[in-house]
Tab-separated table of C-alpha atoms in Angstrom:
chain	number	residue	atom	x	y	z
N	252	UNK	CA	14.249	-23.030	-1.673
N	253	UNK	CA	13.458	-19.627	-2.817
N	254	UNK	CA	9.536	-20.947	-3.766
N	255	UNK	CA	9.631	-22.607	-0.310
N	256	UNK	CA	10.224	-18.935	1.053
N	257	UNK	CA	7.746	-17.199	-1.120
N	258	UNK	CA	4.705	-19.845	-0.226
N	259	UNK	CA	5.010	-18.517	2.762
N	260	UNK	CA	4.271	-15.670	2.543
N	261	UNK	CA	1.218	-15.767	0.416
N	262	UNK	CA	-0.933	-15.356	2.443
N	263	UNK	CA	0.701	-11.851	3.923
N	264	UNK	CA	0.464	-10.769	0.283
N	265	UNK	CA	-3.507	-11.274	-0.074
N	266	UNK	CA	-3.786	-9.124	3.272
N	267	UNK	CA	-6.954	-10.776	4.387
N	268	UNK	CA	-6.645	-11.575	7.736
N	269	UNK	CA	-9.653	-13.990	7.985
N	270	UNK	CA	-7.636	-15.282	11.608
N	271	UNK	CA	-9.896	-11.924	13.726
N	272	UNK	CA	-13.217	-13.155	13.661
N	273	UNK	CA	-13.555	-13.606	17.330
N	274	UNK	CA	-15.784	-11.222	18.185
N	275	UNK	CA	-16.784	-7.142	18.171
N	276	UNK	CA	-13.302	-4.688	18.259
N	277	UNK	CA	-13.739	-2.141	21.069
N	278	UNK	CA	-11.399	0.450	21.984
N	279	UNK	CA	-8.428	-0.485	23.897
N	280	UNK	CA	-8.228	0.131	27.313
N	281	UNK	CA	-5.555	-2.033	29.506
N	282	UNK	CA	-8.171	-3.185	31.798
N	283	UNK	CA	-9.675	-5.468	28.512
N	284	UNK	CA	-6.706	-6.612	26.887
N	285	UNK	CA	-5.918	-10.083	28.123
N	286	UNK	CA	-3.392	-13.012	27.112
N	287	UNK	CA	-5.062	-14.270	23.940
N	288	UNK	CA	-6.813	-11.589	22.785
N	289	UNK	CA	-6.492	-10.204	19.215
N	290	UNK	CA	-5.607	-6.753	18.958
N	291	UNK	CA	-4.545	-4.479	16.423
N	292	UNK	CA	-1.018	-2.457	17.691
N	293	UNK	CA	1.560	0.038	16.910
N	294	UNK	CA	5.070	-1.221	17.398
N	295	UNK	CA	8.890	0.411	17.117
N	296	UNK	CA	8.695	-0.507	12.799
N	297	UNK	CA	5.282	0.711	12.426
N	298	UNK	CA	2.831	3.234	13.425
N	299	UNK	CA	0.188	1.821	11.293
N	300	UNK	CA	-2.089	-0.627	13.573
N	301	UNK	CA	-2.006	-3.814	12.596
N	302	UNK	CA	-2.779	-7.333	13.765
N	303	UNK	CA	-1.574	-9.300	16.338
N	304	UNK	CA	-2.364	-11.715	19.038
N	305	UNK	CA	-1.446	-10.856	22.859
N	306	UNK	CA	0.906	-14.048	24.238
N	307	UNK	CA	1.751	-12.448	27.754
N	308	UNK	CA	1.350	-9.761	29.544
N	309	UNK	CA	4.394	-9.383	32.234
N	310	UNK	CA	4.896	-5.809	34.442
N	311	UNK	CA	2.449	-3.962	32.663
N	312	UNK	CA	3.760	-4.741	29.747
N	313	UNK	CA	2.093	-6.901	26.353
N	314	UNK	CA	4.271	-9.357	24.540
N	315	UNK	CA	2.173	-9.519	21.531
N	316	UNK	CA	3.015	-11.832	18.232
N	317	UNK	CA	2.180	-10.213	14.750
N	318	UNK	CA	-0.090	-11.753	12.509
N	319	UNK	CA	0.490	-11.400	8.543
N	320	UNK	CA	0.707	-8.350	6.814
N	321	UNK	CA	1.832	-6.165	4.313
N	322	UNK	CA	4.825	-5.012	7.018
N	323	UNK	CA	5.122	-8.313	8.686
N	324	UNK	CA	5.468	-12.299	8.017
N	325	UNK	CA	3.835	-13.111	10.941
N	326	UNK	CA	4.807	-14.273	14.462
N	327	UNK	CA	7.269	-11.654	14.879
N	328	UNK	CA	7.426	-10.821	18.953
N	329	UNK	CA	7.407	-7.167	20.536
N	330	UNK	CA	7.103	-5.644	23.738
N	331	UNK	CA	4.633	-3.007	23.661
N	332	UNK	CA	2.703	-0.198	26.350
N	333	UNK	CA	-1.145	-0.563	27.033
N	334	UNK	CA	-1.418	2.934	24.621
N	335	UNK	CA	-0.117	0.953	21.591
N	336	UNK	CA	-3.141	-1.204	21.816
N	337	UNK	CA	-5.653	0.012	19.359
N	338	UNK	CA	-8.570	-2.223	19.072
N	339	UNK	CA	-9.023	-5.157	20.710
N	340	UNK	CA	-10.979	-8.578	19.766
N	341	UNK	CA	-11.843	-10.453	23.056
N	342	UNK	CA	-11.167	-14.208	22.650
N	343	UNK	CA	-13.995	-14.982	24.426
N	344	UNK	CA	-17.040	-12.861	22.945
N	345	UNK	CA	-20.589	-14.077	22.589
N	346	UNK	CA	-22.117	-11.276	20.498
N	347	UNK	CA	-21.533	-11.696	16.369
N	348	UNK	CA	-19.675	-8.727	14.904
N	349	UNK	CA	-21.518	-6.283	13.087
N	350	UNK	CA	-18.964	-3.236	13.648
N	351	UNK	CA	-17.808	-1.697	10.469
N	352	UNK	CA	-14.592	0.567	10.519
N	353	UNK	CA	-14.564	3.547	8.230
N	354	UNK	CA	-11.895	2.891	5.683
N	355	UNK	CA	-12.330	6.490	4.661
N	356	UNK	CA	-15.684	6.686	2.393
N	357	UNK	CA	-16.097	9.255	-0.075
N	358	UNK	CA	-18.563	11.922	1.311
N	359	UNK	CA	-20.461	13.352	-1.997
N	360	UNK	CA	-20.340	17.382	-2.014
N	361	UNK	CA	-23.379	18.567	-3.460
N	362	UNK	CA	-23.564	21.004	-6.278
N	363	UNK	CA	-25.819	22.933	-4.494
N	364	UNK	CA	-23.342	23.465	-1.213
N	365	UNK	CA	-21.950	26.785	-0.602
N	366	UNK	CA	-18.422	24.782	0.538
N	367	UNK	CA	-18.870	22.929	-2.765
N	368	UNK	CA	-18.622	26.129	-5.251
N	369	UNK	CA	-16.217	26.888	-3.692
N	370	UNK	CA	-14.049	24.468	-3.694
N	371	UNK	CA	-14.717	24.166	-7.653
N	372	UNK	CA	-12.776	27.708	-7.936
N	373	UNK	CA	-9.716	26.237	-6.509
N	374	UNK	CA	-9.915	22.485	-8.512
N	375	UNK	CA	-10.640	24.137	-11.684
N	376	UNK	CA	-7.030	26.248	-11.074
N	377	UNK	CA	-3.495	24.770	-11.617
N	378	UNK	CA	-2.530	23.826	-8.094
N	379	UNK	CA	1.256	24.866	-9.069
N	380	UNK	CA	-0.048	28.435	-8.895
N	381	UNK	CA	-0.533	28.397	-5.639
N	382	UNK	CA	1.886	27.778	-3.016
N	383	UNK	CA	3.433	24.776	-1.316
N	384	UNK	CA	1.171	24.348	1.471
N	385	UNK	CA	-1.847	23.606	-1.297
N	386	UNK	CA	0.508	21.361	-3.647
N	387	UNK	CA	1.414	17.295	-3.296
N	388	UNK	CA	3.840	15.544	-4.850
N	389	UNK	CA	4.712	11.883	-5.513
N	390	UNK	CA	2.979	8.334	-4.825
N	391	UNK	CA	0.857	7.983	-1.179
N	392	UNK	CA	0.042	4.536	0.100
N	393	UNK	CA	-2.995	4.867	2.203
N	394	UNK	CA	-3.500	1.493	5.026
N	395	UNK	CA	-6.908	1.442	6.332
N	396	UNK	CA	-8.820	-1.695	7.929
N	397	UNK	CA	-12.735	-2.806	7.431
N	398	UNK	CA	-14.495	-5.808	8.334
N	399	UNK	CA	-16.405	-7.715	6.298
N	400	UNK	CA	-18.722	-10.084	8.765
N	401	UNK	CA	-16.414	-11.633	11.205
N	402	UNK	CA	-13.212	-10.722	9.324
N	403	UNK	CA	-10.632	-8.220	9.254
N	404	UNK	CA	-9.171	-6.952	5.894
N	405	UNK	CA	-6.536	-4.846	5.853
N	406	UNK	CA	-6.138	-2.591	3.041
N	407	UNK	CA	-4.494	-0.003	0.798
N	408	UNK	CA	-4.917	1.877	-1.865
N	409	UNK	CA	-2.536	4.559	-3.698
N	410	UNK	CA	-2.834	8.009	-5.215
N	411	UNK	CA	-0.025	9.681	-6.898
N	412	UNK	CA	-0.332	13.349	-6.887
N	413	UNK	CA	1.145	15.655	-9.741
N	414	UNK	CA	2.197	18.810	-8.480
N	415	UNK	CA	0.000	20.458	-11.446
N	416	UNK	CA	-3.235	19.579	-9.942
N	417	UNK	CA	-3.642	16.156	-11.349
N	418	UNK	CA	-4.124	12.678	-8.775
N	419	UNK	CA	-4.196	9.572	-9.953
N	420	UNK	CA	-6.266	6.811	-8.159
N	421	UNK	CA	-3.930	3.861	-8.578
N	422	UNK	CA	-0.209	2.772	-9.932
N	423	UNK	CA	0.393	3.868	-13.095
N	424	UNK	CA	1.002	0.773	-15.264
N	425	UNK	CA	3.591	2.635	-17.473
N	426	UNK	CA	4.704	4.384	-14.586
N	427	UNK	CA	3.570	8.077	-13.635
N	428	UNK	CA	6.639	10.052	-15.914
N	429	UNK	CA	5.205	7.670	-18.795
N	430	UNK	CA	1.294	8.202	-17.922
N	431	UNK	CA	-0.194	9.352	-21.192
N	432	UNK	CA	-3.341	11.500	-19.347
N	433	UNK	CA	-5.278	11.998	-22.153
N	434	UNK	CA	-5.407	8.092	-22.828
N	435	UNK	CA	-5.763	7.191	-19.425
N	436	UNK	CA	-8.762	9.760	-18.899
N	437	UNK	CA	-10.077	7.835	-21.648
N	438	UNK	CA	-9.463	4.264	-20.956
N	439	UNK	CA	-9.751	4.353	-17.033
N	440	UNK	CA	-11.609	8.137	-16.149
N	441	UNK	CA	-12.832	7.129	-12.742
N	442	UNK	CA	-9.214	6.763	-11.859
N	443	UNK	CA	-8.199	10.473	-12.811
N	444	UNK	CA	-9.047	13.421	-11.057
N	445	UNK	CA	-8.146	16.986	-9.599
N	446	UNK	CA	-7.070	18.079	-6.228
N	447	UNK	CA	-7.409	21.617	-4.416
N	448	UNK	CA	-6.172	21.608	-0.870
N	449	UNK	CA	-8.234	24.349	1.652
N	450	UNK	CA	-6.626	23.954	4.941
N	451	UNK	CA	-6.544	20.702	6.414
N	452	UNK	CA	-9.545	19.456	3.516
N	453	UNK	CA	-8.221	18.139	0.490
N	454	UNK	CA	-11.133	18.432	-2.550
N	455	UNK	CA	-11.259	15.723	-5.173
N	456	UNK	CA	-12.598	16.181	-8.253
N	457	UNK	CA	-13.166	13.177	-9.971
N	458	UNK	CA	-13.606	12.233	-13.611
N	459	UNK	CA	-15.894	9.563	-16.238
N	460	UNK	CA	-19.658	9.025	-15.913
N	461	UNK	CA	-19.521	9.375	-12.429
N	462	UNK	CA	-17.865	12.628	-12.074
N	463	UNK	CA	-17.867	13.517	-8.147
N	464	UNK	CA	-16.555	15.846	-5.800
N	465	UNK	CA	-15.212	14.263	-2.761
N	466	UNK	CA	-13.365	16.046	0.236
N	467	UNK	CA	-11.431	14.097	3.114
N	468	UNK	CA	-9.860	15.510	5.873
N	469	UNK	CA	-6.469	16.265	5.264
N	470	UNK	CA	-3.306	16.310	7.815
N	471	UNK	CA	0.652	16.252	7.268
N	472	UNK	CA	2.765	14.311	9.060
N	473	UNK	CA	6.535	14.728	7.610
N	474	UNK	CA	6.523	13.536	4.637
N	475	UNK	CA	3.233	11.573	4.779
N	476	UNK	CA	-0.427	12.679	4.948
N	477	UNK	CA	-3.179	11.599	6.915
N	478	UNK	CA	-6.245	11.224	4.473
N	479	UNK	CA	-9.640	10.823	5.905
N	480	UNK	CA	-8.335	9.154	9.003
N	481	UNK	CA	-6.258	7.138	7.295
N	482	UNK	CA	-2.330	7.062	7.558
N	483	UNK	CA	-1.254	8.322	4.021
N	484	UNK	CA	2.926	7.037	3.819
N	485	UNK	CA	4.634	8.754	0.914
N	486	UNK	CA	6.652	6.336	-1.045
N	487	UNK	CA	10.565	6.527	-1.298
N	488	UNK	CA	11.530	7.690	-4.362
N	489	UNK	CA	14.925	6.538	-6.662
N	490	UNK	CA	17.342	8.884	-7.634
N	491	UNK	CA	18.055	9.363	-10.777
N	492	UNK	CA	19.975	6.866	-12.588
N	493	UNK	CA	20.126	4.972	-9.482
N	494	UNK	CA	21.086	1.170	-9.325
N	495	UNK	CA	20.020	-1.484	-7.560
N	496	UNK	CA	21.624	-4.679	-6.461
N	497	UNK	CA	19.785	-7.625	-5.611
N	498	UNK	CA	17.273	-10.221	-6.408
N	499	UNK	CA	14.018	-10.610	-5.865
N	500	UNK	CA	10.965	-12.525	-6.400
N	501	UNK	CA	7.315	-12.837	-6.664
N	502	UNK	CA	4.906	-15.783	-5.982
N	503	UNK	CA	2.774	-16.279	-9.112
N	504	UNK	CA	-0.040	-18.855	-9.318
N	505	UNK	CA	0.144	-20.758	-12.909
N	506	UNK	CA	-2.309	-23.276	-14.280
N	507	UNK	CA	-0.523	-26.574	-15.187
N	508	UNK	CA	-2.662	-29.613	-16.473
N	509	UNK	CA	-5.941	-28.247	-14.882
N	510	UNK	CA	-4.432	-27.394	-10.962
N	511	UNK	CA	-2.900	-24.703	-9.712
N	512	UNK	CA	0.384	-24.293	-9.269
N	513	UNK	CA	2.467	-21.598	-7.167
N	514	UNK	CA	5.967	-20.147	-9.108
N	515	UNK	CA	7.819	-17.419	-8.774
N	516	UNK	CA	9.366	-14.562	-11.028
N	517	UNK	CA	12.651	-12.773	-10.145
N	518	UNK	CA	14.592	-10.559	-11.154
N	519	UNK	CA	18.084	-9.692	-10.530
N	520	UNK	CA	20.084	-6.205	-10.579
N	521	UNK	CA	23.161	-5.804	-10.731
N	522	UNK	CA	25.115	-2.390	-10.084
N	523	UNK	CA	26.024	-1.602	-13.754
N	524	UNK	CA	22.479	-1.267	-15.063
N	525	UNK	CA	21.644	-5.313	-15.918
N	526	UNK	CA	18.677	-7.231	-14.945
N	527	UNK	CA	18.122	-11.014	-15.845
N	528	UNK	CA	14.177	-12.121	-15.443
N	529	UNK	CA	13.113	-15.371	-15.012
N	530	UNK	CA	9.721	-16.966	-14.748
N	531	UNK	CA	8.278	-20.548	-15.997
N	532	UNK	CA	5.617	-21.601	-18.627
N	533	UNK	CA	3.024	-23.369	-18.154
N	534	UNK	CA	4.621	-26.547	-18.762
N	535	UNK	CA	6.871	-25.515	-16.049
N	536	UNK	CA	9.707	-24.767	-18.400
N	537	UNK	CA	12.108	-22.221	-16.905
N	538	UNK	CA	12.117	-18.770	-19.178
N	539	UNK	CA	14.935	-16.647	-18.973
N	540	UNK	CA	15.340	-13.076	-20.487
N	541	UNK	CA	18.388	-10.549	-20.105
N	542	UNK	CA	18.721	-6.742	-19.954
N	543	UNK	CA	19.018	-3.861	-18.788
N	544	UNK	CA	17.140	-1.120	-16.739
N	545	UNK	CA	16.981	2.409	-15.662
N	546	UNK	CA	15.952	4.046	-12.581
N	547	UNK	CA	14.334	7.177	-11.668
N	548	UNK	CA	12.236	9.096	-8.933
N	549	UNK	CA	8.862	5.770	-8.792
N	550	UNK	CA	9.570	5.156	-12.635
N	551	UNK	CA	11.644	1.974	-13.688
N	552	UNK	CA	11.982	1.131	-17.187
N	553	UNK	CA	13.082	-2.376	-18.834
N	554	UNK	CA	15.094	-3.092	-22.152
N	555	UNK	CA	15.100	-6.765	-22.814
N	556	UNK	CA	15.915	-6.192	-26.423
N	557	UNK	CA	12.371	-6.071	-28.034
N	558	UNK	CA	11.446	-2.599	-26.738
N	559	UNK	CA	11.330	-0.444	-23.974
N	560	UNK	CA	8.744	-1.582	-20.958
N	561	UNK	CA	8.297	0.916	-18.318
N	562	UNK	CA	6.245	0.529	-14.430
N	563	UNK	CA	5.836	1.993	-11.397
N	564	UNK	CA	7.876	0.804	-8.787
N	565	UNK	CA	9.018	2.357	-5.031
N	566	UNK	CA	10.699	-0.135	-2.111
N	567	UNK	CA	9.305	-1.034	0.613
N	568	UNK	CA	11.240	-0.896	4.032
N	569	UNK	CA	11.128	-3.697	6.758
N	570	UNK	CA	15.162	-3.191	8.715
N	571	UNK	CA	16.537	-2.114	5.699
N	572	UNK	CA	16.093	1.206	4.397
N	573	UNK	CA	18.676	1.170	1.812
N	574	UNK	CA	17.897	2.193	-1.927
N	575	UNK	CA	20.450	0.204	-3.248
N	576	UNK	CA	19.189	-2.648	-1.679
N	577	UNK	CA	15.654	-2.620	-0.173
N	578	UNK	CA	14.166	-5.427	1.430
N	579	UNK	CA	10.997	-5.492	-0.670
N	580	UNK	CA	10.101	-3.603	-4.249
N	581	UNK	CA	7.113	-3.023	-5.606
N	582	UNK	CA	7.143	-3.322	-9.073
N	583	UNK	CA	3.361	-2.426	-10.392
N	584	UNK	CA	1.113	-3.220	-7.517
N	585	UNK	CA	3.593	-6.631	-7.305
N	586	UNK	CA	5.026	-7.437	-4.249
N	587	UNK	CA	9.142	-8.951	-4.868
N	588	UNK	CA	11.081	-9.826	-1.635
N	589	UNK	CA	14.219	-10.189	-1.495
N	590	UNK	CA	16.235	-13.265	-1.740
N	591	UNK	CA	18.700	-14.414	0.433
């Protein structure tokens, strides 16, 4: 039952919506959007556009049915206003798409600008020193959308900013309190930069062979950030020694005699600080291992008796929005659901 549940939402998972390859996107205007259209929306869980397909349109109003996503399974229903239509993709279109939408590209600042030695000055000083305004903190999931040919792929990618001055391109694998900088400036530089923040421009500065500088447009919203364009949303972080109860699981695709095979792994928390994990070989032999775990800020760390493992993790909220007990975790780049 639970693998039943989890096939189904593969596809969601690999976030390529292959299903809007109708036509060109233009920008929504009522008069366009018609019953069968594909359109990418806002809705009352989500201000990020994403896909869906327009089923009716009654007073004015668009009954529209979400495609697959990282915030939906698909073919849930909502009512919606012509101004939550984003971009729409006619059903009916004759010309091939060749649009591209900017999923934020790095714009190179050249050595030579006056904007770029400047900007040096402040990346080249401990952000810390200065004062709020100019300092992040914590992990950022960024949700853009580009099309490759006919398709749309939605995507995301994650920085987690150190209130030092530091960014990191990417989830930790040990976890950002157990990120060892000098290793991972050696092992992945390209990953590991500097940040200054000059009004609403935020000024990368990034390391390895390719050392660039990079600045986006920069805009707060709450507690999340607008980088580039792009809706930056600021991951919930644990307190600490915080507990979770639940359990979850992830599909996983196995090998077994030559063919592939879809399995899951869960794990289950319980209250006083135990987790059981359970995956299966590839002979389809069910592995179990039990301990415990320990919870702080986007840091979890696992004792299963053999040594301390440690990841970054942070929920993710559909209707729930508890800690204890959030719908989805991510558990290094992983998606786990939770089972019911």
């Amino acid at each position: 039952m639970a693998l039943a549940k989890i096939g189904i939402n593969l596809g969601s998972l690999m976030l390529i919506l292959a299903s809007l390859d109708q036509s060109n996107p233009v920008q929504a205007k009522s008069s366009l959007a018609q019953v069968g259209d594909q359109v990418t929306v806002t809705t009352s869980d989500t201000t990020i556009p994403l896909p869906a397909t327009i089923i009716a349109i009654v007073k004015n109003k668009y009954i529209v049915e979400m495609l697959p996503s990282y915030q939906f399974k698909g073919n849930e229903r909502f009512t919606i206003s012509a101004r939550q239509i984003k971009l729409v993709f006619p059903a009916q279109a004759a010309v091939e798409s060749t649009s591209n939408i900017d999923f934020g590209k790095s714009k190179d600042i050249k050595a030579t600008d006056s904007i770029g030695k400047k900007n040096r000055t402040v990346l080249s000083a401990s952000a810390a020193a200065g004062n709020k305004a100019k300092v992040l903190n914590g992990l950022f999931t960024r949700f853009g959308q580009s099309f490759e040919g006919k398709r749309l792929i939605c995507q995301e990618d994650q920085f987690y900013f150190f209130p030092d001055g530091r960014v990191y391109h990417g989830l930790p694998a040990e976890g950002p309190s157990h990120l060892d900088w000098s290793k991972a400036i050696q092992d992945s530089p390209n990953l590991c930069g500097t940040y200054g923040i000059i009004g609403d421009t935020i000024i990368f500065q990034w390391k390895g062979t390719a050392a660039q500088t990079v600045t986006w447009k920069l805009r707060r919203k709450g507690n999340n950030l607008e980088l580039n364009g792009m809706v930056a949303d600021k991951a919930p972080a644990f307190p600490s020694n915080a507990k979770i109860d639940g359990t979850y699981a992830h599909p996983e695709i196995i090998v077994v005699d030559g063919k592939p095979v879809v399995t899951a792994v869960i794990y289950s928390f319980t209250t006083d600080g135990k987790v059981n994990l359970e995956k299966k070989d590839t002979r389809l032999a069910v592995k179990k291992r039990s301990g415990t775990y320990q919870l702080s800020g986007n840091d979890i760390e696992f004792n299963f008796g053999d040594g301390r493992t440690s990841s970054t993790i942070f929920p993710q909220h559909l209707d729930n929005r508890s800690l204890k007990s959030p719908d989805r975790l991510s558990i290094n780049g992983k998606l786990f659901e939770k089972m019911q």
